[in-house]
Coordinates of C-alpha atoms in Angstrom, one line a residue:
X2 CA -15.5 -26.9 0.1
X3 CA -16.6 -28.0 -3.3
X4 CA -20.3 -27.6 -3.0
X5 CA -21.6 -24.3 -4.3
X6 CA -23.5 -21.9 -2.1
X7 CA -27.0 -21.0 -3.3
X8 CA -26.8 -18.3 -5.9
X9 CA -23.0 -18.4 -6.1
X10 CA -21.2 -18.0 -9.4
X11 CA -17.5 -18.5 -8.6
X12 CA -15.0 -16.4 -10.5
X13 CA -11.4 -15.2 -10.4
X14 CA -10.6 -11.6 -10.9
X15 CA -8.3 -10.4 -13.7
X16 CA -6.0 -7.5 -13.0
X17 CA -2.6 -6.2 -13.9
X18 CA 0.0 -4.4 -11.8
X19 CA 3.2 -2.4 -11.5
X20 CA 5.4 -4.7 -9.3
X21 CA 8.4 -3.1 -7.7
X22 CA 8.1 -0.2 -10.1
X23 CA 7.8 -2.2 -13.4
X24 CA 4.7 -3.1 -15.3
X25 CA 4.2 -6.9 -15.0
X26 CA 1.2 -7.2 -17.4
X27 CA -1.6 -9.6 -16.6
X28 CA -1.6 -11.0 -13.1
X29 CA -5.0 -11.8 -11.6
X30 CA -6.2 -13.9 -8.6
X31 CA -3.9 -16.9 -8.8
X32 CA -5.1 -18.3 -5.5
X33 CA -8.3 -16.4 -4.6
X34 CA -11.7 -17.4 -5.7
X35 CA -14.7 -15.0 -5.6
X36 CA -17.8 -16.8 -4.4
X37 CA -20.3 -14.0 -4.6
X38 CA -21.8 -11.1 -2.7
X39 CA -24.1 -11.0 0.3
X40 CA -26.2 -8.1 1.5
X41 CA -25.8 -7.5 5.2
X42 CA -27.6 -5.3 7.7
X43 CA -28.7 -1.9 6.3
X44 CA -28.1 -3.2 2.7
X45 CA -24.3 -3.2 3.0
X46 CA -22.7 -5.3 0.3
X47 CA -20.0 -7.8 1.2
X48 CA -17.9 -9.7 -1.3
X49 CA -16.7 -13.1 0.0
X50 CA -13.8 -15.0 -1.5
X51 CA -11.6 -18.0 -0.7
X52 CA -7.9 -17.6 -0.7
X53 CA -5.9 -20.8 -1.3
X54 CA -8.8 -23.0 -2.7
X55 CA -6.9 -24.2 -5.7
X56 CA -6.1 -23.4 -9.3
X57 CA -7.8 -20.5 -11.0
X58 CA -7.4 -19.2 -14.6
X59 CA -4.7 -16.9 -13.3
X60 CA -2.6 -19.4 -11.3
X61 CA 0.0 -19.5 -14.1
X62 CA 2.5 -22.2 -13.1
X63 CA 1.4 -22.2 -9.4
X64 CA -1.1 -24.6 -7.7
X65 CA -3.5 -22.0 -6.3
X66 CA -2.9 -23.2 -2.7
X67 CA -1.9 -21.3 0.4
X68 CA -0.2 -22.9 3.5
X69 CA -0.9 -22.7 7.2
X70 CA 2.0 -20.3 7.9
X71 CA 0.9 -17.5 5.5
X72 CA -2.8 -18.1 6.1
X73 CA -2.5 -17.6 9.9
X74 CA -0.5 -14.4 9.3
X75 CA -3.2 -13.0 7.0
X76 CA -6.0 -14.2 9.3
X77 CA -4.5 -12.6 12.4
X78 CA -3.3 -9.4 10.8
X79 CA -6.4 -8.4 8.9
X80 CA -8.4 -8.8 12.2
X81 CA -5.6 -6.9 14.2
X82 CA -5.9 -4.0 11.7
X83 CA -9.7 -3.8 12.0
X84 CA -9.5 -3.6 15.8
X85 CA -6.9 -0.9 15.6
X86 CA -9.5 1.1 13.6
X87 CA -7.6 0.9 10.3
X88 CA -9.6 0.3 7.1
X89 CA -9.0 -3.3 6.0
X90 CA -10.3 -6.4 4.4
X91 CA -11.5 -9.0 7.0
X92 CA -10.9 -12.7 7.6
X93 CA -13.9 -14.8 8.4
X94 CA -12.4 -18.2 8.8
X95 CA -9.1 -20.0 8.5
X96 CA -9.4 -23.7 7.7
X97 CA -6.6 -26.2 7.4
X98 CA -6.4 -29.8 6.2
X99 CA -4.1 -32.8 5.9
X100 CA -3.4 -32.1 2.3
X101 CA 0.1 -30.8 1.7
X102 CA 2.1 -28.9 -0.9
X103 CA 5.8 -28.4 -1.3
X104 CA 7.1 -24.9 -0.6
X105 CA 10.6 -23.4 -0.7
X106 CA 10.0 -20.8 2.1
X107 CA 13.2 -18.8 1.6
X108 CA 13.8 -19.6 -2.1
X109 CA 17.1 -21.1 -1.0
X110 CA 16.8 -24.7 -2.4
X111 CA 15.4 -26.2 0.9
X112 CA 11.8 -27.0 0.1
X113 CA 9.5 -28.6 2.7
X114 CA 6.0 -30.0 2.9
X115 CA 3.3 -27.7 4.3
X116 CA -0.4 -28.1 5.1
X117 CA -2.9 -26.5 2.7
X118 CA -5.0 -23.9 4.3
X119 CA -7.9 -21.7 3.1
X120 CA -8.9 -18.2 4.4
X121 CA -12.3 -16.8 3.8
X122 CA -11.8 -13.1 3.0
X123 CA -14.5 -10.5 3.3
X124 CA -14.6 -6.9 2.0
X125 CA -17.0 -4.5 0.3
X126 CA -14.9 -5.2 -2.9
X127 CA -11.6 -6.6 -3.8
X128 CA -11.2 -4.3 -6.8
X129 CA -7.7 -2.7 -7.0
X130 CA -5.8 0.0 -8.8
X131 CA -4.5 -2.8 -11.0
X132 CA -8.1 -3.7 -12.0
X133 CA -8.0 -0.6 -14.2
X134 CA -4.6 -1.4 -15.6
X135 CA -6.0 -4.2 -17.8
X136 CA -6.4 -1.5 -20.5
X137 CA -2.8 -0.4 -20.5
X138 CA -1.1 -0.4 -23.9
X139 CA 2.4 -1.9 -24.3
X140 CA 4.7 -0.5 -21.6
X141 CA 7.6 1.5 -22.9
X142 CA 10.1 -0.2 -20.5
X143 CA 8.8 -3.8 -20.2
X144 CA 6.9 -4.1 -23.5
X145 CA 4.1 -5.8 -21.6
X146 CA 0.5 -4.8 -22.1
X147 CA -2.9 -5.4 -20.4
X148 CA -5.3 -8.0 -21.9
X149 CA -8.0 -5.4 -22.6
X150 CA -6.2 -2.7 -24.6
X151 CA -8.6 -0.4 -26.5
X152 CA -11.6 -1.8 -24.5
X153 CA -12.8 1.6 -23.2
X154 CA -16.3 0.2 -23.1
X155 CA -15.2 -2.1 -20.2
X156 CA -13.4 0.8 -18.5
X157 CA -16.6 2.9 -18.6
X158 CA -18.6 -0.1 -17.3
X159 CA -16.1 -0.6 -14.4
X160 CA -16.1 3.1 -13.5
X161 CA -19.9 3.2 -13.5
X162 CA -20.0 0.1 -11.2
X163 CA -17.3 1.3 -8.8
X164 CA -18.6 4.8 -8.4
X165 CA -22.3 3.9 -8.4
X166 CA -21.9 1.1 -5.9
X167 CA -19.1 2.3 -3.5
X168 CA -19.3 6.1 -4.0
X169 CA -23.1 6.6 -4.4
X170 CA -22.9 10.2 -3.1
X171 CA -20.5 11.1 -5.9
X172 CA -22.7 9.4 -8.5
X173 CA -25.7 11.3 -7.3
X174 CA -23.9 14.7 -7.2
X175 CA -22.4 14.4 -10.7
X176 CA -24.9 12.1 -12.5
X177 CA -25.0 14.4 -15.6
X178 CA -21.2 15.0 -16.0
X179 CA -19.0 11.9 -16.2
X180 CA -15.7 13.8 -16.2
X181 CA -16.6 15.8 -13.1
X182 CA -17.9 12.6 -11.5
X183 CA -14.7 10.7 -12.3
X184 CA -12.6 13.6 -11.0
X185 CA -14.6 13.6 -7.7
X186 CA -14.0 9.8 -7.4
X187 CA -10.3 10.2 -8.0
X188 CA -10.1 13.0 -5.5
X189 CA -11.8 10.8 -2.9
X190 CA -9.7 7.7 -3.4
X191 CA -6.6 10.0 -3.3
X192 CA -7.7 11.3 0.1
X193 CA -8.7 7.9 1.4
X194 CA -5.3 6.4 0.4
X195 CA -3.4 9.3 2.0
X196 CA -5.4 8.8 5.3
X197 CA -4.8 5.0 5.1
X198 CA -1.1 5.2 4.8
X199 CA -1.0 7.9 7.6
X200 CA -2.8 5.4 9.8
X201 CA -0.2 2.7 8.9
X202 CA 2.7 5.1 9.8
X203 CA 1.2 5.8 13.2
X204 CA 1.1 2.2 14.3
X205 CA 4.4 1.2 12.6
X206 CA 2.7 -1.1 10.0
X207 CA 4.7 -2.0 6.9
X208 CA 2.8 -3.6 4.1
X209 CA 5.8 -5.0 2.3
X210 CA 4.5 -5.3 -1.3
X211 CA 2.9 -2.0 -2.2
X212 CA 2.4 -2.9 -5.9
X213 CA -0.5 -1.3 -7.8
X214 CA -2.3 -4.6 -7.7
X215 CA -2.2 -4.5 -3.9
X216 CA -3.9 -1.1 -3.6
X217 CA -7.7 -1.1 -2.9
X218 CA -10.0 1.0 -5.0
X219 CA -12.0 1.9 -1.9
X220 CA -9.0 2.6 0.4
X221 CA -8.6 -0.6 2.4
X222 CA -5.5 -2.4 3.5
X223 CA -5.5 -5.4 1.2
X224 CA -3.3 -8.5 0.5
X225 CA -1.4 -9.4 3.6
X226 CA 1.9 -11.0 2.5
X227 CA 5.3 -10.2 3.9
X228 CA 4.0 -7.4 6.2
X229 CA 5.4 -6.5 9.5
X230 CA 4.8 -4.2 12.5
X231 CA 8.0 -2.3 13.2
X232 CA 9.5 -3.1 16.6
X233 CA 12.7 -1.0 17.1
X234 CA 12.0 2.4 15.4
X235 CA 14.0 2.6 12.2
X236 CA 12.6 4.9 9.5
X237 CA 14.3 2.7 6.9
X238 CA 12.8 -0.5 8.2
X239 CA 12.2 -3.2 5.5
X240 CA 9.7 -5.9 6.5
X241 CA 10.0 -7.9 3.3
X242 CA 13.3 -9.8 3.0
X243 CA 13.0 -10.0 -0.8
X244 CA 12.7 -6.2 -1.1
X245 CA 16.4 -5.8 -1.9
X246 CA 16.3 -2.1 -2.8
X247 CA 14.1 -1.0 0.1
X248 CA 11.5 0.3 -2.3
X249 CA 8.7 -0.5 0.2
X250 CA 10.5 0.5 3.4
X251 CA 8.5 2.1 6.2
X252 CA 9.5 5.7 5.4
X253 CA 8.9 5.2 1.6
X254 CA 5.2 4.1 2.0
X255 CA 3.6 7.5 1.7
X256 CA 5.5 8.4 -1.5
X257 CA 5.0 4.9 -3.0
X258 CA 1.2 5.1 -2.4
X259 CA 1.2 8.5 -4.2
X260 CA 3.2 7.0 -7.1
X261 CA 0.6 4.2 -7.3
X262 CA -2.2 6.8 -7.5
X263 CA -0.3 8.3 -10.4
X264 CA -0.5 4.9 -12.2
X265 CA -4.2 4.7 -11.4
X266 CA -4.6 8.2 -12.9
X267 CA -2.9 6.9 -16.1
X268 CA -5.3 3.9 -16.2
X269 CA -8.4 6.2 -16.1
X270 CA -7.5 8.0 -19.3
X271 CA -9.5 9.0 -21.5
X272 CA -12.5 8.9 -19.0
X273 CA -10.5 11.2 -16.8
X274 CA -7.9 13.4 -18.6
X275 CA -4.5 13.2 -17.1
X276 CA -4.1 16.9 -16.6
X277 CA -7.1 16.9 -14.3
X278 CA -6.1 13.8 -12.2
X279 CA -2.4 14.9 -11.9
X280 CA -3.5 18.3 -10.5
X281 CA -5.8 16.6 -8.0
X282 CA -3.0 14.3 -6.9
X283 CA -0.6 17.2 -6.4
X284 CA -3.1 19.4 -4.6
X285 CA -4.7 16.7 -2.4
X286 CA -2.4 13.9 -1.5
X287 CA 0.5 15.4 0.5
X288 CA -1.8 17.9 2.3
X289 CA -4.3 15.1 3.3
X290 CA -1.5 12.8 4.5
X291 CA 0.3 15.5 6.5
X292 CA -3.0 16.7 8.1
X293 CA -4.2 13.2 9.1
X294 CA -0.8 12.1 10.2
X295 CA -0.4 15.1 12.5
X296 CA -3.9 14.8 13.8
X297 CA -3.3 11.1 14.7
X298 CA 0.1 11.9 16.3
X299 CA -1.5 14.7 18.4
X300 CA -3.9 12.1 19.7
X301 CA -1.1 9.6 20.4
X302 CA 0.6 12.4 22.5
X303 CA -2.6 13.5 24.2
X304 CA -2.6 17.0 22.6
X305 CA -6.3 17.4 22.6
X306 CA -6.8 21.1 23.2
X307 CA -4.4 23.2 21.1
X308 CA -3.1 22.7 17.6
X309 CA 0.3 24.5 17.6
X310 CA 2.7 25.0 14.7
X311 CA 5.6 23.4 16.6
X312 CA 3.7 20.1 17.2
X313 CA 5.1 18.7 14.0
X314 CA 8.6 19.5 15.3
X315 CA 7.8 17.8 18.6
X316 CA 6.7 14.6 16.8
X317 CA 9.9 14.7 14.6
X318 CA 12.1 15.1 17.7
X319 CA 10.3 12.2 19.4
X320 CA 10.9 9.9 16.5
X321 CA 14.5 11.0 16.2
X322 CA 14.9 10.2 20.0
X323 CA 13.4 6.8 19.4
X324 CA 15.7 6.3 16.5
X325 CA 19.0 7.2 18.3
X326 CA 18.0 5.1 21.4
X327 CA 16.6 2.2 19.4
X328 CA 13.2 2.7 21.2
X329 CA 10.4 0.2 20.6
X330 CA 7.8 2.1 18.6
X331 CA 4.7 0.6 20.2
X332 CA 5.9 0.4 23.8
X333 CA 7.3 3.9 23.9
X334 CA 4.0 5.4 22.8
X335 CA 2.2 3.2 25.3
X336 CA 4.5 4.3 28.1
X337 CA 4.0 8.0 27.3
X338 CA 0.3 7.6 28.2
X339 CA 1.5 7.4 31.9
X340 CA 3.5 10.6 31.7
X341 CA 1.8 13.5 33.5
X342 CA 2.1 17.2 33.2
X343 CA 2.5 17.5 37.0
X344 CA 5.0 14.6 37.2
X345 CA 6.8 14.6 40.5
X346 CA 10.6 15.3 39.9
X347 CA 11.4 12.4 42.3
X348 CA 9.7 10.0 39.9
X349 CA 11.7 11.0 36.8
X350 CA 14.5 8.5 37.3
X351 CA 12.1 5.7 37.7
X352 CA 10.1 6.8 34.6
X353 CA 13.3 7.2 32.6
X354 CA 14.2 3.6 33.6
X355 CA 11.0 2.4 32.2
X356 CA 11.5 4.2 28.9
X357 CA 15.1 3.1 28.5
X358 CA 14.0 -0.5 29.2
X359 CA 12.1 -0.3 25.9
X360 CA 15.3 0.8 24.1
X361 CA 17.6 -1.6 22.3
X362 CA 20.3 -3.3 24.4
X363 CA 23.9 -3.2 23.3
X364 CA 23.6 -6.8 22.2
X365 CA 20.5 -6.0 20.1
X366 CA 22.2 -3.1 18.5
X367 CA 25.2 -5.2 17.6
X368 CA 22.9 -7.7 15.8
X369 CA 21.0 -4.9 14.0
X370 CA 24.2 -3.1 12.8
X371 CA 26.3 -6.2 12.1
X372 CA 27.9 -5.7 8.6
X373 CA 26.3 -7.8 6.0
X374 CA 28.8 -7.8 3.2
X375 CA 32.1 -9.6 3.0
X376 CA 34.9 -7.0 3.4
X377 CA 36.5 -8.2 0.2
X378 CA 33.2 -7.9 -1.7
X379 CA 32.7 -4.4 -0.3
X380 CA 36.2 -3.4 -1.3
X381 CA 35.7 -4.7 -4.8
X382 CA 32.3 -2.9 -5.2
X383 CA 33.9 0.4 -4.0
X384 CA 36.7 0.0 -6.6
X385 CA 34.2 -0.9 -9.3
X386 CA 32.1 2.2 -8.5
X387 CA 35.2 4.3 -9.2
X388 CA 36.6 2.5 -12.2
X389 CA 33.4 1.3 -14.0
X390 CA 30.3 3.1 -12.9
X391 CA 28.1 1.6 -15.6
X392 CA 28.9 -2.0 -14.6
X393 CA 28.5 -1.1 -11.0
X394 CA 25.0 0.2 -11.7
X395 CA 24.0 -3.2 -13.0
X396 CA 25.1 -5.2 -9.9
X397 CA 24.8 -2.7 -7.0
X398 CA 23.6 0.7 -5.9
X399 CA 25.2 3.6 -4.1
X400 CA 22.4 3.6 -1.5
X401 CA 23.2 0.0 -0.6
X402 CA 26.9 0.6 -0.4
X403 CA 26.4 3.8 1.7
X404 CA 24.1 1.9 4.0
X405 CA 26.8 -0.8 4.5
X406 CA 29.4 1.8 5.2
X407 CA 27.1 3.4 7.8
X408 CA 26.5 -0.1 9.3
X409 CA 30.3 -0.7 9.6
X410 CA 30.8 2.7 11.2
X411 CA 27.9 2.1 13.7
X412 CA 29.2 -1.4 14.5
X413 CA 32.7 -0.1 15.2
X414 CA 31.3 2.6 17.6
X415 CA 29.3 -0.1 19.4
X416 CA 32.4 -2.1 20.1
X417 CA 33.8 0.8 22.1
X418 CA 30.6 1.3 24.1
X419 CA 29.7 -0.3 27.4
X420 CA 26.1 -1.1 28.5
X421 CA 26.4 1.6 31.2
X422 CA 27.5 4.2 28.6
X423 CA 24.5 3.3 26.4
X424 CA 22.0 3.5 29.3
X425 CA 23.4 6.9 30.4
X426 CA 23.2 8.2 26.8
X427 CA 19.7 7.0 26.3
X428 CA 18.5 8.5 29.6
X429 CA 20.0 11.9 28.6
X430 CA 18.2 11.8 25.2
X431 CA 14.9 10.9 26.7
X432 CA 15.1 13.5 29.5
X433 CA 15.8 16.2 26.9
X434 CA 12.7 15.3 24.9
X435 CA 10.4 14.8 27.9
X436 CA 11.2 18.3 29.1
X437 CA 10.0 19.7 25.7
X438 CA 6.9 17.4 26.0
X439 CA 6.1 18.6 29.5
X440 CA 6.3 22.3 28.3
X441 CA 3.8 21.5 25.5
X442 CA 1.5 19.7 27.9
X443 CA 1.6 22.7 30.3
X444 CA 0.4 24.9 27.4
X445 CA -2.6 22.7 27.1
X446 CA -3.5 23.0 30.8
X447 CA -2.9 26.7 30.9
X448 CA -5.5 27.3 28.2
X449 CA -8.2 25.7 30.3
X450 CA -10.1 26.5 33.5
X451 CA -10.6 22.9 34.6
X452 CA -7.3 20.9 34.5
X453 CA -9.0 17.7 36.0
X454 CA -11.4 17.5 33.1
X455 CA -8.6 17.9 30.6
X456 CA -6.5 15.2 32.3
X457 CA -9.3 12.7 32.2
X458 CA -9.9 13.3 28.5
X459 CA -6.1 13.4 27.8
X460 CA -5.7 10.0 29.3
X461 CA -8.7 8.6 27.5
X462 CA -7.5 9.8 24.1
X463 CA -4.0 8.5 24.6
X464 CA -5.1 5.0 25.8
X465 CA -7.4 4.7 22.9
X466 CA -4.8 5.6 20.3
X467 CA -1.7 3.8 21.6
X468 CA -2.1 0.0 21.4
X469 CA -0.5 -2.2 24.0
X470 CA -0.7 -5.2 21.6
X471 CA 0.2 -5.5 18.0
X472 CA 0.9 -8.6 15.8
X473 CA 4.7 -8.8 16.3
X474 CA 6.5 -11.3 14.0
X475 CA 7.7 -13.3 17.0
X476 CA 4.2 -13.6 18.4
X477 CA 2.9 -14.7 15.0
X478 CA 5.7 -17.2 14.7
X479 CA 5.0 -18.8 18.1
X480 CA 1.4 -19.2 17.1
X481 CA 2.3 -20.7 13.7
X482 CA 4.8 -23.2 15.2
X483 CA 2.2 -24.3 17.7
X484 CA -0.4 -24.7 14.9
X485 CA 2.0 -26.6 12.7
X486 CA 2.3 -29.0 15.7
X487 CA -1.5 -29.4 15.9
X488 CA -2.3 -26.9 18.7
X489 CA -4.4 -24.0 17.5
X490 CA -5.0 -22.5 21.0
X491 CA -2.2 -20.1 20.6
X492 CA -3.8 -18.7 17.4
X493 CA -7.0 -18.2 19.3
X494 CA -5.1 -16.6 22.2
X495 CA -3.4 -14.1 19.9
X496 CA -6.7 -13.4 18.1
X497 CA -8.5 -12.7 21.4
X498 CA -5.6 -10.4 22.4
X499 CA -5.7 -8.5 19.1
X500 CA -9.4 -7.9 19.3
X501 CA -8.7 -5.7 22.3
X502 CA -5.4 -4.0 21.4
X503 CA -5.7 -1.0 23.7
X504 CA -6.7 -2.9 26.9
X505 CA -4.7 -4.5 29.6
X506 CA -5.2 -8.3 29.1
X507 CA -5.3 -11.3 31.3
X508 CA -2.9 -14.2 30.6
X509 CA -4.4 -15.6 27.5
X510 CA -2.3 -18.7 27.7
X511 CA -5.0 -20.1 30.0
X512 CA -7.4 -20.6 27.0
X513 CA -7.7 -24.4 26.4
X514 CA -8.7 -26.4 23.4
X515 CA -11.9 -28.4 23.5
X516 CA -11.2 -30.4 20.3
X517 CA -9.9 -33.9 21.1
X518 CA -8.0 -34.2 17.9
X519 CA -5.8 -31.3 18.9
X520 CA -5.0 -32.6 22.3
X521 CA -2.7 -35.4 21.1
X522 CA -0.1 -33.0 19.8
X523 CA -0.6 -30.2 22.3
X524 CA 2.4 -31.4 24.4
X525 CA 4.7 -31.0 21.4
X526 CA 3.4 -27.5 20.7
X527 CA 3.7 -26.6 24.4
X528 CA 7.4 -27.5 24.2
X529 CA 7.8 -25.0 21.4
X530 CA 6.2 -22.4 23.5
X531 CA 8.3 -23.2 26.5
X532 CA 11.6 -23.0 24.7
X533 CA 10.8 -20.1 22.3
X534 CA 9.2 -17.6 24.6
X535 CA 7.8 -16.9 28.1
X536 CA 7.6 -13.2 27.4
X537 CA 4.4 -11.2 27.9
X538 CA 2.6 -10.5 24.6
X539 CA 3.4 -6.8 24.9
X540 CA 7.1 -7.3 25.3
X541 CA 9.6 -6.1 22.8
X542 CA 11.0 -9.0 20.7
X543 CA 13.5 -11.5 22.1
X544 CA 16.9 -11.7 20.4
X545 CA 16.0 -14.8 18.4
X546 CA 13.3 -12.8 16.6
X547 CA 15.9 -10.8 14.7
X548 CA 16.6 -14.0 12.7
X549 CA 13.0 -14.2 11.5
X550 CA 12.7 -13.6 7.8
X551 CA 9.5 -13.0 5.9
X552 CA 9.6 -13.0 2.1

């Protein structure tokens, strides 16, 4: 790992960023090292970098290392996203060693020794929105500034490079007018970002840390940290346990990405005047997001013939039904692929049983809605909100208090509910929505002369847009625990599965390790697998998975 590749000039990238809404000043690649670029087939340019290879000029007080746990997550998720058809950086290799570092996983004063691991990352470029924030003058709120204030010559050089290399058609079309060229570039990255986040929403992917330094300048999913695929549908789902305010919750992702584009627009001044970029952002982003999101949702529902105005309402009502029944986002969509327009009424009960089996059980709901604050603390906060609003604003938020009150109310209602009551209620909700869905499917068929051809295409589109397998946290955790015990077969199993997310899979647990050195600890790892899960990879999470915390 210390020998240079021919032609390589290793470097670390300097960038800034708005983190959780505040400008943090200079950041940079604290654990990633750029090795160089290779030209692939057809002249495509690929940048390769190592993540976790050691100290860089931007490591600050850290050691520049990554551990097995986080590296496996990045390795598996970047490949999962690629095979789902979502623009992403790639992972080429994941290499671990016997070297260790100390990490306090949950920042709770309980550090442990973990194995150093390096991931080889591949992308056309790792430039980010934050790359252009190095020119930012002192921020009015934090007082921090970029390291290259007043260096407009570098900004021009970077824009020339980015547009000429990654947006050559724009460079060619506007070669004699830099402002028009830069406006066309900003319009394109606005639309790409809108489409990217629409894709995330349609598979239930939550990034977790949508800071401006984690936004790709070419519209890729970049920097896999405390990400998570949503299991039970909850529009306010937060995958990052350290996101205390829910800034990057699932339903906030579209507006946050738009906010980040606003910060990129500010960073491009004076090469692109703000009045031009702000107008582009307002005119393009929401429209592109809504168009792409609805197009994708139509495919997920197999609506391939007509585009009706009420389709948006049908999607909203589906998500609301998922929400009130605690439906598993991925599995509900996958099950809908088997719903037919000429469904025999005698099969409804059986089908409703399958749907409700993918809804949260009473026990799961009680865990999800269990109050999180001590009653005395909540009482004190409520009194403080009334008596001293300014002090309250410093230590709490109305949104958090309201959420806790809702949680208490829901938990109280669940105490009065029986499992039979819940099942009956869920079946009623799903039957109501399915009847609307059936009417919409009938409109598709009525507009055609050949229903059989439509049905074949309908099924094909649905099965290629509704994955059976995603990287659920509990699946990643099982693979990580096995790997930490020396058995990497589970990581390979999961990778093989995620490479074919839309297909019915065989039992990948049959894959065996060839490497002798891994055999010695395979028994210990197998014990972890035996005790933690015997569930199929497409199963909604076991109850223990609710205790998993990613920060």
